[in-house]
CSV table of C-alpha atoms and ligand atoms in Angstrom, one decimal:
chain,number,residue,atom,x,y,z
R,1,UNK,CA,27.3,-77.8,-98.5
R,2,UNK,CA,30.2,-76.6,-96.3
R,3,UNK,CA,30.2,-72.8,-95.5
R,4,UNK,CA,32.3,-70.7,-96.6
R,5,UNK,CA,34.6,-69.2,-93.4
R,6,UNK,CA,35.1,-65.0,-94.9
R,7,UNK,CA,38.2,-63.3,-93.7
R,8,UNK,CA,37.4,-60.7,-91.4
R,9,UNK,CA,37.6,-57.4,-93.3
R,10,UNK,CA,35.4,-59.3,-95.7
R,11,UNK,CA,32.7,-60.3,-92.6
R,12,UNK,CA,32.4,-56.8,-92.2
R,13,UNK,CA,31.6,-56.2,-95.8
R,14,UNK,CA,28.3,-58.8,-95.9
R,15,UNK,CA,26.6,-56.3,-94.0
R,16,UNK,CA,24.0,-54.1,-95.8
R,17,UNK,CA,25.9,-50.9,-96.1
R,18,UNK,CA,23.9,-47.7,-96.0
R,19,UNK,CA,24.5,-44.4,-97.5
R,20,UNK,CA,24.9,-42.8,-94.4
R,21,UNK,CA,27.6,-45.6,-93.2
R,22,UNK,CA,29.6,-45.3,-96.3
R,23,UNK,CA,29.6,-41.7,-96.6
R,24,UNK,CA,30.6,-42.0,-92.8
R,25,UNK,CA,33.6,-44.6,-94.0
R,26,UNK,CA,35.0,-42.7,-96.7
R,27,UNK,CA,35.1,-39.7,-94.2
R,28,UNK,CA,37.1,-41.5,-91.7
R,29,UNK,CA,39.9,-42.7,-93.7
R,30,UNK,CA,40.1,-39.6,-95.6
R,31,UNK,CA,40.4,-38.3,-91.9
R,32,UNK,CA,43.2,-41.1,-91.0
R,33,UNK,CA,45.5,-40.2,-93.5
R,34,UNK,CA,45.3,-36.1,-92.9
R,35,UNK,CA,46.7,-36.5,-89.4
R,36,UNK,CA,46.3,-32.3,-88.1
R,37,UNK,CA,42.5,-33.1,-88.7
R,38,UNK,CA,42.7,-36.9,-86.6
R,39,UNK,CA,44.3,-35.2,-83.8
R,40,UNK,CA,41.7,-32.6,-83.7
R,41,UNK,CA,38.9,-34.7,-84.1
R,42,UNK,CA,40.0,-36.5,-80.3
R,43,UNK,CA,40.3,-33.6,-78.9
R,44,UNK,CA,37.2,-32.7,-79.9
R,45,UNK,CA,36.2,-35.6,-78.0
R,46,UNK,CA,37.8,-35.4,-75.1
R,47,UNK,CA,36.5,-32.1,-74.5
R,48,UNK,CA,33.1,-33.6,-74.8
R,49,UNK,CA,34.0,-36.4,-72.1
R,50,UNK,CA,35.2,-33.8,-69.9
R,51,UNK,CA,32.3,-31.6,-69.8
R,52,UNK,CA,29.9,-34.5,-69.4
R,53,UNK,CA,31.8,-35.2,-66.4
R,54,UNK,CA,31.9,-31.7,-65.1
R,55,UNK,CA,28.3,-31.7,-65.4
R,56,UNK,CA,27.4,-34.7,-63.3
R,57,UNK,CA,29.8,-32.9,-60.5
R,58,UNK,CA,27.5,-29.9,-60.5
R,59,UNK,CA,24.5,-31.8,-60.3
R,60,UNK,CA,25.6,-33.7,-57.7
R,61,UNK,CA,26.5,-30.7,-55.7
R,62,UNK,CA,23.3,-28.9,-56.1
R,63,UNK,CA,21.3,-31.9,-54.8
R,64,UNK,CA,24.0,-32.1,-51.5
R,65,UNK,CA,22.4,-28.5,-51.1
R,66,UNK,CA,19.4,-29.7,-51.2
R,67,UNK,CA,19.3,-31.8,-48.2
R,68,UNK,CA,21.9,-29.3,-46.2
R,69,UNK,CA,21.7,-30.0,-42.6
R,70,UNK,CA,18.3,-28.3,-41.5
R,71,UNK,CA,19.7,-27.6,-37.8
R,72,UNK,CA,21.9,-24.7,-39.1
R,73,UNK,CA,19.8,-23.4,-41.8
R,74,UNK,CA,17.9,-20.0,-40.6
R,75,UNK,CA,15.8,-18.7,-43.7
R,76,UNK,CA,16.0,-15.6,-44.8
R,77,UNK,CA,13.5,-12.9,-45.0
R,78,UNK,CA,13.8,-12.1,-48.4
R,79,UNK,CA,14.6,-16.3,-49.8
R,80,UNK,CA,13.2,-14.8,-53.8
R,81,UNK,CA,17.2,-13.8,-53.1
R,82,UNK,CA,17.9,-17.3,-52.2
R,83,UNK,CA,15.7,-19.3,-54.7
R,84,UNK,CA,15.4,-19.9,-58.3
R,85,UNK,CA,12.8,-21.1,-60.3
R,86,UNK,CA,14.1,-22.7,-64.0
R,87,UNK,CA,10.8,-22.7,-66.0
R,88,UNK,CA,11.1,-25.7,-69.0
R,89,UNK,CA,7.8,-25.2,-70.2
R,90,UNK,CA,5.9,-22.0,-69.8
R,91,UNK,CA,3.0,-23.7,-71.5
R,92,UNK,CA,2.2,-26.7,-68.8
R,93,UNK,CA,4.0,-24.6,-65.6
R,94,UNK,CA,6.4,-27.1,-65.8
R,95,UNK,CA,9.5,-26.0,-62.8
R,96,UNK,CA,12.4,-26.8,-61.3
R,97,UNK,CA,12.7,-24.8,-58.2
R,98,UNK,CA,15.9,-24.9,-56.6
R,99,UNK,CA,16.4,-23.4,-52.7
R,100,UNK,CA,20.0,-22.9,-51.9
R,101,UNK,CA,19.7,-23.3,-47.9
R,102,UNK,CA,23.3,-23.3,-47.5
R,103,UNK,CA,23.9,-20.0,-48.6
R,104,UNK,CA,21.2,-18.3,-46.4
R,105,UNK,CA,22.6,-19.7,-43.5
R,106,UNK,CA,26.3,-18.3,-44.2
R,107,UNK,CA,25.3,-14.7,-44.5
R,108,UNK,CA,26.3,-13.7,-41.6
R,109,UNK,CA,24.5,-10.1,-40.9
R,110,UNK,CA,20.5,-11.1,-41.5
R,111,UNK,CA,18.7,-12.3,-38.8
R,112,UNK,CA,15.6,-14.4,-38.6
R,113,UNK,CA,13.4,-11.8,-38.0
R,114,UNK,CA,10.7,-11.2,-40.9
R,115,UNK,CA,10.3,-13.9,-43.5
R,116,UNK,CA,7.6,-15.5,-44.8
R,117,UNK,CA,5.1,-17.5,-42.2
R,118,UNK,CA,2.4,-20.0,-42.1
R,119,UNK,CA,-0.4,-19.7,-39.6
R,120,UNK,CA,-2.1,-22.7,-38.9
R,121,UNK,CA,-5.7,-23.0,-37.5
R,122,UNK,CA,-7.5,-26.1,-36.3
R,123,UNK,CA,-11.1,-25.5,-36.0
R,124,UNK,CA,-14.2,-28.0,-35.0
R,125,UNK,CA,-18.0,-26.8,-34.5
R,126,UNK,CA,-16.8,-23.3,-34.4
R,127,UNK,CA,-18.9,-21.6,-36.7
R,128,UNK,CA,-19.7,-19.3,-33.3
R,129,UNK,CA,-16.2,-17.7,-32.9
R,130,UNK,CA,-15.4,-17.2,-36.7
R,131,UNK,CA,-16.6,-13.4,-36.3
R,132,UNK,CA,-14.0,-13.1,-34.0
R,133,UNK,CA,-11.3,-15.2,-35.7
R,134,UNK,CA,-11.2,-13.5,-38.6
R,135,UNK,CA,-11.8,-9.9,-37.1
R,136,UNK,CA,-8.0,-10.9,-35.0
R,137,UNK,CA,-6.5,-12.0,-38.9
R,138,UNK,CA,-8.2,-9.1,-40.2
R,139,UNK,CA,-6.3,-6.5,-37.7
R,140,UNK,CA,-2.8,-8.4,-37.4
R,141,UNK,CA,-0.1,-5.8,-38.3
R,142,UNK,CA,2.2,-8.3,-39.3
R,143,UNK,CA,2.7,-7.6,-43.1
R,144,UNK,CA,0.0,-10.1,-44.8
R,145,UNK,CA,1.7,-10.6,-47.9
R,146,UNK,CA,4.2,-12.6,-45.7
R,147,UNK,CA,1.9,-14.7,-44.4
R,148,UNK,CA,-0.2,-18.0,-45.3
R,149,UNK,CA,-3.4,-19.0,-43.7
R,150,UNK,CA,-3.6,-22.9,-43.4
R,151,UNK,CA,-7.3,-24.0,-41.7
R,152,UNK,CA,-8.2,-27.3,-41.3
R,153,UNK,CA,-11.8,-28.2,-40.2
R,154,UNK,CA,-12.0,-31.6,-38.7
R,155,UNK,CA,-15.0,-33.7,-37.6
R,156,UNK,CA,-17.2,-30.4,-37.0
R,157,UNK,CA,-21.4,-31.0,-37.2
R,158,UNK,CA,-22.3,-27.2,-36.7
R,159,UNK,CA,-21.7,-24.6,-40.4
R,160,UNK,CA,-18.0,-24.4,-40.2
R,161,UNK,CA,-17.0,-25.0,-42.8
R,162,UNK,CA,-19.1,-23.3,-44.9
R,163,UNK,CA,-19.0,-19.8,-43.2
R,164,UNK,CA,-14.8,-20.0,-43.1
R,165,UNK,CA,-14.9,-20.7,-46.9
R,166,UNK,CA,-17.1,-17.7,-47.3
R,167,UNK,CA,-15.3,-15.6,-44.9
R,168,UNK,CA,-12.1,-16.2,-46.4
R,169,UNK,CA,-13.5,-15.3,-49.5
R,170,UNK,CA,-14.4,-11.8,-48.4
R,171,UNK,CA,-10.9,-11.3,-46.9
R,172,UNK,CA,-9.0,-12.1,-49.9
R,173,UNK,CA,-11.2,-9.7,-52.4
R,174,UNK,CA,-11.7,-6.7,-50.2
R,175,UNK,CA,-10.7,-2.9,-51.1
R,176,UNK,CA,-7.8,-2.9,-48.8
R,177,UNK,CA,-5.2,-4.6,-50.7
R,178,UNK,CA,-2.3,-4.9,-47.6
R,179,UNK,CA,-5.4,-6.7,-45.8
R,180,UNK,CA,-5.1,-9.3,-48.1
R,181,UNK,CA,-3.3,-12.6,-47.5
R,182,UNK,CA,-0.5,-14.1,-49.4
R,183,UNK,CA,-2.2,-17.6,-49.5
R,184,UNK,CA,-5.2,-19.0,-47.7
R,185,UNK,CA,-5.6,-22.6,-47.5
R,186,UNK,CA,-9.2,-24.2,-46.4
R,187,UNK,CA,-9.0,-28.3,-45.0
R,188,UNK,CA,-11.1,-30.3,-44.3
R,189,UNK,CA,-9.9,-33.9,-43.1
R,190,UNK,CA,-11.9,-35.4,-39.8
R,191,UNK,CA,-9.9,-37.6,-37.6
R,192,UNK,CA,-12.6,-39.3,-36.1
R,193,UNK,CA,-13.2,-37.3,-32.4
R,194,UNK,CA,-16.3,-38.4,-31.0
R,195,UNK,CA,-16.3,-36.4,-27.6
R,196,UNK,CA,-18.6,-33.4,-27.4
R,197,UNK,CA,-16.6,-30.0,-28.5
R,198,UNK,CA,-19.2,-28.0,-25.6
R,199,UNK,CA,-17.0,-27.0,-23.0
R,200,UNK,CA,-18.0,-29.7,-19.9
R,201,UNK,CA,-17.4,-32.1,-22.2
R,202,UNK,CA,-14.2,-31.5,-23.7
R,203,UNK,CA,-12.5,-30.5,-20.2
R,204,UNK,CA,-13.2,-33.9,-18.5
R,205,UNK,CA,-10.3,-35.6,-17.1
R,206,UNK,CA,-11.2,-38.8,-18.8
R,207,UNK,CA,-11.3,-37.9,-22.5
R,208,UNK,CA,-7.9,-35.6,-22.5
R,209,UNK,CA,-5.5,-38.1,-23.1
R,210,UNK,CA,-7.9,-39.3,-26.8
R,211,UNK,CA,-8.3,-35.7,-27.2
R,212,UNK,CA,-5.0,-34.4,-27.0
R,213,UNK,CA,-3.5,-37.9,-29.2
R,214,UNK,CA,-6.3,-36.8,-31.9
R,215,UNK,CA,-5.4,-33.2,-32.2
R,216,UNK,CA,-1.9,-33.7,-32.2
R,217,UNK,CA,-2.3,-35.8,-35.4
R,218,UNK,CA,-4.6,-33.3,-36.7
R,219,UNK,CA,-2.2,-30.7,-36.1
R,220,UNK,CA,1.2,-32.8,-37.7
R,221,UNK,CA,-1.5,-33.7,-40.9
R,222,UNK,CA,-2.2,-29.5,-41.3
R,223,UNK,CA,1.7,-29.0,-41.0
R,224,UNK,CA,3.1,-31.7,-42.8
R,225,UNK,CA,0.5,-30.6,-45.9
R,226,UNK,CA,1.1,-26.8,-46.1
R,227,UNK,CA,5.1,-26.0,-44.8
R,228,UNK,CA,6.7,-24.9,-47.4
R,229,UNK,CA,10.7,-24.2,-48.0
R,230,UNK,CA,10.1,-20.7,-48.0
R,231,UNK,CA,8.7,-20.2,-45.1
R,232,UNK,CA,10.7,-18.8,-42.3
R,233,UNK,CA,8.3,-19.3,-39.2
R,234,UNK,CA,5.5,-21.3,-38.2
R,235,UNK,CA,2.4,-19.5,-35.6
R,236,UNK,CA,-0.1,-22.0,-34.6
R,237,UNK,CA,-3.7,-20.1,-33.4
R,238,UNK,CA,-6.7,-21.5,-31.8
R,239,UNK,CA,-9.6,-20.0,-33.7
R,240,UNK,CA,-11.5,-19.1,-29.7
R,241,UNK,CA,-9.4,-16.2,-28.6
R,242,UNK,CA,-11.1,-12.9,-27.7
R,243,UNK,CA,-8.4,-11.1,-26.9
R,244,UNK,CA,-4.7,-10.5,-28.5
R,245,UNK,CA,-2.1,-7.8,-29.4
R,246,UNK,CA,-2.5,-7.9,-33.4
R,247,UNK,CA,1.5,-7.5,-33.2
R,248,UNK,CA,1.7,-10.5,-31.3
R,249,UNK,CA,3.3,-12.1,-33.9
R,250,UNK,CA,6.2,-9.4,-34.5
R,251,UNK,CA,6.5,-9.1,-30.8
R,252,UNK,CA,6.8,-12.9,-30.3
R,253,UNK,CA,9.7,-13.2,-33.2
R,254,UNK,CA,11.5,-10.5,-31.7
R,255,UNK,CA,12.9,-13.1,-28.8
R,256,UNK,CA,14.4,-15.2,-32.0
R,257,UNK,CA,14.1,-18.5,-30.3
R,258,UNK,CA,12.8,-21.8,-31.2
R,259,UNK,CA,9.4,-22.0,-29.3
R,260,UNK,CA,7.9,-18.8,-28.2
R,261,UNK,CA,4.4,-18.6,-26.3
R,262,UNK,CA,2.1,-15.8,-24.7
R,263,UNK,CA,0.7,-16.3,-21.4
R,264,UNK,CA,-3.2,-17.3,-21.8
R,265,UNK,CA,-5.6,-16.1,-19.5
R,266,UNK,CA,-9.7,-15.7,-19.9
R,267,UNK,CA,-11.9,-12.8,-18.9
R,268,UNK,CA,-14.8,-14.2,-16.0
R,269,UNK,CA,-17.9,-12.5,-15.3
R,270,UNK,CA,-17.3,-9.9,-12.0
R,271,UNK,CA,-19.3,-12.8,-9.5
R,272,UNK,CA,-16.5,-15.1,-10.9
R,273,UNK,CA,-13.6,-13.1,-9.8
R,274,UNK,CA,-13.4,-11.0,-13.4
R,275,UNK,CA,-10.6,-12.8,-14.6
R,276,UNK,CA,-8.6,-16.2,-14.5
R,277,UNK,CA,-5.1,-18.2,-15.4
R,278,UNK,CA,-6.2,-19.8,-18.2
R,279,UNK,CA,-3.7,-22.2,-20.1
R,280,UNK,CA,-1.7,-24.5,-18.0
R,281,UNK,CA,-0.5,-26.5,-20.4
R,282,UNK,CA,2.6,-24.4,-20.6
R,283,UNK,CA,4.6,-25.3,-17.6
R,284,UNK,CA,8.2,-25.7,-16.1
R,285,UNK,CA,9.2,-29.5,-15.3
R,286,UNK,CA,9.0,-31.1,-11.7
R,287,UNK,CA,10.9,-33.9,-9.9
R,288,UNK,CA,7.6,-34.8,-8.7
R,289,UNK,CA,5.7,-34.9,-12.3
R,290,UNK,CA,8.9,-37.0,-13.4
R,291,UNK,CA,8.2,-39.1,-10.8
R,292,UNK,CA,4.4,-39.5,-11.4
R,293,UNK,CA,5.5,-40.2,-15.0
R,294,UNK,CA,7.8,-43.5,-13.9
R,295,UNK,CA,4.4,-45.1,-12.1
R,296,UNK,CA,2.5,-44.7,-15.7
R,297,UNK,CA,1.9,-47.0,-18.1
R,298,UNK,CA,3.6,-46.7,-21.7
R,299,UNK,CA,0.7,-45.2,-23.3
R,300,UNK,CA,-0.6,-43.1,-20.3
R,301,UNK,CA,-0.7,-38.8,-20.8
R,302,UNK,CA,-0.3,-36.7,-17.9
R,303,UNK,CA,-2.6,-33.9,-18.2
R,304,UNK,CA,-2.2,-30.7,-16.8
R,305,UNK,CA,-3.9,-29.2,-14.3
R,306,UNK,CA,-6.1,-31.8,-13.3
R,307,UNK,CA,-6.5,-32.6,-9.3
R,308,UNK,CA,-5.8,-36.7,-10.8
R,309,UNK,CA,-1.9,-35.5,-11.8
R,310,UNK,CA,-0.5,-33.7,-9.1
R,311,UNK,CA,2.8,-32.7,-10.4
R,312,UNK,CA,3.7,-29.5,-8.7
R,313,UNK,CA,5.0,-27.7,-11.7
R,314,UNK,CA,5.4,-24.1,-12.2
R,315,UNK,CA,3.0,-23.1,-14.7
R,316,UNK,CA,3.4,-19.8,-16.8
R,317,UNK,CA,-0.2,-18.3,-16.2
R,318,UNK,CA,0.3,-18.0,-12.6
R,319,UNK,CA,3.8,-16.4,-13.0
R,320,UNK,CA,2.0,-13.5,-14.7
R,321,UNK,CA,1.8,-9.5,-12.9
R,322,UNK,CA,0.3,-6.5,-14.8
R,323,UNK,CA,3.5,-4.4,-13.9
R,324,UNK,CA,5.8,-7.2,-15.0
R,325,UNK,CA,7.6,-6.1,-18.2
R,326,UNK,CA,6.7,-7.5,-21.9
R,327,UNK,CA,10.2,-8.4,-22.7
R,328,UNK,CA,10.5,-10.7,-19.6
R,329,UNK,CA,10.4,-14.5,-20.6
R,330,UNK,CA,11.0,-17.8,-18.7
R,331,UNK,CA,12.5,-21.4,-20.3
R,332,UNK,CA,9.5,-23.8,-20.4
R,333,UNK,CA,9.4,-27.8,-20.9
R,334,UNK,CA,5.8,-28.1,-21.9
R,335,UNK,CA,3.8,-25.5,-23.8
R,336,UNK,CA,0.3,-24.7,-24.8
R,337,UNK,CA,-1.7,-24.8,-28.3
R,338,UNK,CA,-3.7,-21.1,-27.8
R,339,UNK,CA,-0.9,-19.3,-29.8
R,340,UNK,CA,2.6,-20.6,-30.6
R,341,UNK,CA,5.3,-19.4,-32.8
R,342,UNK,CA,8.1,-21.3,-33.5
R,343,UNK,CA,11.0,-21.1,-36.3
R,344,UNK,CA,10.0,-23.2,-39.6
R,345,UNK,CA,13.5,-25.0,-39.0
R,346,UNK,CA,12.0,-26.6,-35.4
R,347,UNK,CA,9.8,-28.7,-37.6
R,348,UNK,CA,12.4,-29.2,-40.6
R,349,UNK,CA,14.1,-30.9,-37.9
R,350,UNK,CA,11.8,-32.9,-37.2
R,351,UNK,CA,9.5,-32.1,-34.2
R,352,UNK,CA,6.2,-32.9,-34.3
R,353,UNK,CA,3.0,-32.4,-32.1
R,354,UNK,CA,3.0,-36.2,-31.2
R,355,UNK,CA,-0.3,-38.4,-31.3
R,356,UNK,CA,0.9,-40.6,-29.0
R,357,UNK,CA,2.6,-40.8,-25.6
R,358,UNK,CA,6.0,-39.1,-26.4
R,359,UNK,CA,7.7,-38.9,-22.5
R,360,UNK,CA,4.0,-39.3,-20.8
R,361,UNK,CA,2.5,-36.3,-23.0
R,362,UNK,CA,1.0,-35.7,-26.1
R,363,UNK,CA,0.5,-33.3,-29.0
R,364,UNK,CA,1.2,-29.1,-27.1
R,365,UNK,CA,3.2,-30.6,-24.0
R,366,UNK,CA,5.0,-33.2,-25.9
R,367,UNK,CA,5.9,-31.2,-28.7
R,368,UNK,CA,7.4,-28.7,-25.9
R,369,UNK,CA,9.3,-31.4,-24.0
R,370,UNK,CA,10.3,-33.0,-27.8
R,371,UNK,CA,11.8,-29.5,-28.4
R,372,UNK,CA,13.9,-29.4,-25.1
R,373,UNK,CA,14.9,-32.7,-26.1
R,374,UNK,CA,16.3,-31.8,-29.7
R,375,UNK,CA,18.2,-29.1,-27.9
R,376,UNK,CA,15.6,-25.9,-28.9
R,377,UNK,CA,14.6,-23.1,-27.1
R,378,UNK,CA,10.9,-23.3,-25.9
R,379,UNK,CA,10.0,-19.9,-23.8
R,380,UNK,CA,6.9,-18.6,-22.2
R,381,UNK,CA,6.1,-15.2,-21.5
R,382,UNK,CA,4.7,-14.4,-18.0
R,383,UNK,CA,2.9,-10.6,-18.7
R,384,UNK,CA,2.8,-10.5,-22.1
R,385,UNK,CA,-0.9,-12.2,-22.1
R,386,UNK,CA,-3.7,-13.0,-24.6
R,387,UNK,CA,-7.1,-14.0,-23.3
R,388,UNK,CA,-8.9,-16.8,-24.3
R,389,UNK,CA,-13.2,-17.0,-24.7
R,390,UNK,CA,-15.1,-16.9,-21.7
R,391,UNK,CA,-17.3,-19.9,-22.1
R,392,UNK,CA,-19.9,-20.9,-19.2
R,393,UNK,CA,-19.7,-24.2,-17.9
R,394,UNK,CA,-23.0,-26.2,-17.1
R,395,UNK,CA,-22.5,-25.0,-13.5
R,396,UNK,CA,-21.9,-21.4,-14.2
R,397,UNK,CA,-25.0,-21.5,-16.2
R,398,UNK,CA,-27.3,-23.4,-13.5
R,399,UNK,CA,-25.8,-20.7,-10.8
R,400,UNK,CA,-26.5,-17.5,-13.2
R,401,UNK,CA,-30.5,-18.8,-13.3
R,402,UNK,CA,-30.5,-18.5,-9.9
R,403,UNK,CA,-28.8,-15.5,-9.8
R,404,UNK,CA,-30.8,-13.9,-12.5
R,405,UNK,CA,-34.3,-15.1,-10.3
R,406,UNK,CA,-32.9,-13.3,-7.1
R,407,UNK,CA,-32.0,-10.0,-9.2
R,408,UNK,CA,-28.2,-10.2,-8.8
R,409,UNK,CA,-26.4,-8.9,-11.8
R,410,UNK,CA,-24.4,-11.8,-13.7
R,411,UNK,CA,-22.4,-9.7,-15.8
Z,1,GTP,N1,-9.5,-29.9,-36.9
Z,1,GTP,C1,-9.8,-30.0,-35.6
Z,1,GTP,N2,-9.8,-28.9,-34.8
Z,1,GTP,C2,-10.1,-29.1,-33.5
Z,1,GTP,C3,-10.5,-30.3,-33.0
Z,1,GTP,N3,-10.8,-30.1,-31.6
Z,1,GTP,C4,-10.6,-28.8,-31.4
Z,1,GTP,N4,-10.2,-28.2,-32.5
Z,1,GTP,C5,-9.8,-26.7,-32.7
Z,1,GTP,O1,-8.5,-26.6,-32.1
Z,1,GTP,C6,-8.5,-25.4,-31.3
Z,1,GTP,C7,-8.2,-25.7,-29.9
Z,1,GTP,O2,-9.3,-26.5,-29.4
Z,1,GTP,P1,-10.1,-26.3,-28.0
Z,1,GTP,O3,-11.2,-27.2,-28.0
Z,1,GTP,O4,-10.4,-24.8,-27.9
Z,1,GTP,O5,-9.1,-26.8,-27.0
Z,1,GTP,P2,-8.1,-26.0,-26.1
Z,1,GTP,O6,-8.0,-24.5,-26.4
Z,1,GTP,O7,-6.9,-26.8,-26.1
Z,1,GTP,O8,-8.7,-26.2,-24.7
Z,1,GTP,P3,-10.0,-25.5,-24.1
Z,1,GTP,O9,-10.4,-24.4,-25.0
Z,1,GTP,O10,-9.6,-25.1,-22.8
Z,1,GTP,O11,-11.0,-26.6,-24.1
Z,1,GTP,C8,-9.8,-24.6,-31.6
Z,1,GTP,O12,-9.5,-23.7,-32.6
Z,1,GTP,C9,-10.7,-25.8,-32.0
Z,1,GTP,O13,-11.8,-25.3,-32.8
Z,1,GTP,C10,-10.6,-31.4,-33.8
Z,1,GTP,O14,-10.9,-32.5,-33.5
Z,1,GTP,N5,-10.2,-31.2,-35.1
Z,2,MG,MG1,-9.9,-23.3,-26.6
């Protein structure tokens, strides 16, 4: 049988025509024929179109402020001013939380002291220098609300872990409320160092480089996990200082630059001279280390201060005289790990402690000489000093039996 071919209008019709569709129909051509009513109608429309639009333009701002050049953004102290959090679901914490950057780096009047800050502590088989650790968090004047406490234990055999957990857990629920921390963070990720954490081992020349490769990816791992955009500054503490201003970290911010570091020296028994230059990892760059650093293979670290890398540099500890004055500071190329504070930005930008060879040095020195390269600020202060543990060597030790058998005192 041949089909029948329906005329359009009639094509439409062999549809199955709903209630809905028809009401829609007759209300359409009752529309058609009033014409005030069709004109309205499109603009109606139009309207529509047009704020759809106008939408997609805002959105597409906001997310251009989202990835605003980090170079020229200096975070406020106060960002709650800066940031807004859109809850969409009170029930499941559901959030969008939206950090205009641009706008804190306009204001023109606020500087980048204060703001929030994350203090970062790497720690391995030191359940023996906690005591002390937390005693130095416990007194820092800095206002603790401000600051985040970001530990990460790595690869330790001794109680470490256990007695920081505890600890921190006494610190955040004592009497004292402005004692109490805005945030504290415990890690515990081990990067695989083998070589002994006793101090002969660690200080030969032979297992630096390894070292010093290991903890600077230990270091980027504790970063790259806890900076957050509100934080304003970064301070990076080894957990075995014995001695240190608890304003250090007001009285480092007040130089506003990039990279600030302390000098580092350590307390010696009297026979030993009383005192010592500590860190020399924080240094000013030679002609001759650059040219040691041309004769090196790819991968090769030079460490500092070892007899095996003469490179003649100035380093900070020895620039250091008690009647110097605090607010003197010098430009440095490589920098130590004891105690730095930098600006969150440094690392927004991208610099990193590296875990490789990054211009012949790894993790502290590189990062320093990585700064210098991106432009920053890195300083060092000569007098303004913090002293490191005093920890016999195997040596010391032998020589302070024999001392002890003639009588000598080995304090
Ligand atoms: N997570 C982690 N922390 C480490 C590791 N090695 C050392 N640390 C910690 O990092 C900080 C600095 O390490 P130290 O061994 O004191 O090294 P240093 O201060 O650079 O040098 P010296 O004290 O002179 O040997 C301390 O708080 C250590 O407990 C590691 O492999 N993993
Ligand atoms: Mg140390």
């Amino acid at each position: 049988m041949a089909g029948t071919i329906l005329p359009l209008h009639d094509r439409h019709e062999t549809k199955p025509s709903s209630e809905y569709s028809r009401r829609f129909k007759s209300w359409r051509l009752k529309m058609r024929r009033n014409k005030r009513t069709y004109l309205a109608f499109h603009i109606l429309v139009l309207l529509f179109i047009f704020n759809a639009y106008a939408k997609n333009i805002r959105t597409k701002r906001i997310n251009n402020e989202r990835i605003a050049d980090p170079e020229f953004v200096v975070v406020d102290s106060d960002p709650t001013l800066f940031t807004e959090t859109f809850s969409m679901d009170e029930t499941y914490g559901t959030s969008v939380d939206y950090y205009d950057f641009n706008k804190i780096s306009l204001l023109p009047d606020r500087t980048n002291i204060g703001g929030r800050l994350l203090l970062c502590i790497p720690l391995r088989n030191a359940e023996s220098v906690l005591d002390m650790m937390f005693d130095h968090l416990y007194n820092l004047t800095y206002p603790h609300t401000l600051i985040d406490l970001a530990f990460l234990v790595g690869d330790s055999t001794d109680n470490t872990l256990d007695l920081l957990q505890e600890q921190a857990v006494i610190l955040q629920n004592q009497w004292s409320s402005d004692k109490v921390f805005n945030k504290i963070d415990v890690f515990k990720h081990d990067f695989g160092a083998t070589i002994g954490q006793g101090v002969d081992d660690r200080h030969g020349v032979h297992v630096q480089a390894e070292r010093r490769k290991l903890m600077g990816r230990a270091r980027n791992w504790l970063l790259s996990t806890t900076l957050k955009p509100y934080h304003s500054w970064v301070y990076w503490r080894d957990a075995d200082i014995e001695r240190s201003p608890a304003s250090i970290i007001e009285d480092l911010m007040a130089f506003d630059k990039d990279v600030t570091v302390p000098n580092v020296w350590r307390p010696l028994p009297k026979w030993l001279g009383g005192q010592q230059p500590y860190d020399l990892n924080s240094w000013v760059e030679s002609s001759e280390a650059i040219r040691l650093a041309s004769t090196l293979d790819e991968d090769d670290v030079i460490v500092e201060g070892y007899a095996e890398y003469p490179t003649w540099r100035v380093h900070l500890a020895y620039l250091r005289s008690e009647e110097g004055s605090l607010d003197e500071f010098i430009n440095l190329d490589g920098v130590g790990g004891v105690s730095i504070l930098a600006k969150a930005k440094v690392f927004r930008s991208g610099a990193n402690f590296p875990g490789f060879s990054f211009l012949s040095h790894a993790e502290t020195e590189g990062f320093g000489k990585m700064c210098k390269k991106m432009g920053m600020s890195v300083i060092g202060l000569p007098h303004y000093t913090i002293w490191h543990q005093y920890e016999p060597s195997e040596d010391d030790l032998k020589k302070m039996k024999e001392m002890k058998a003639q009588g000598l005192p080995i304090d």
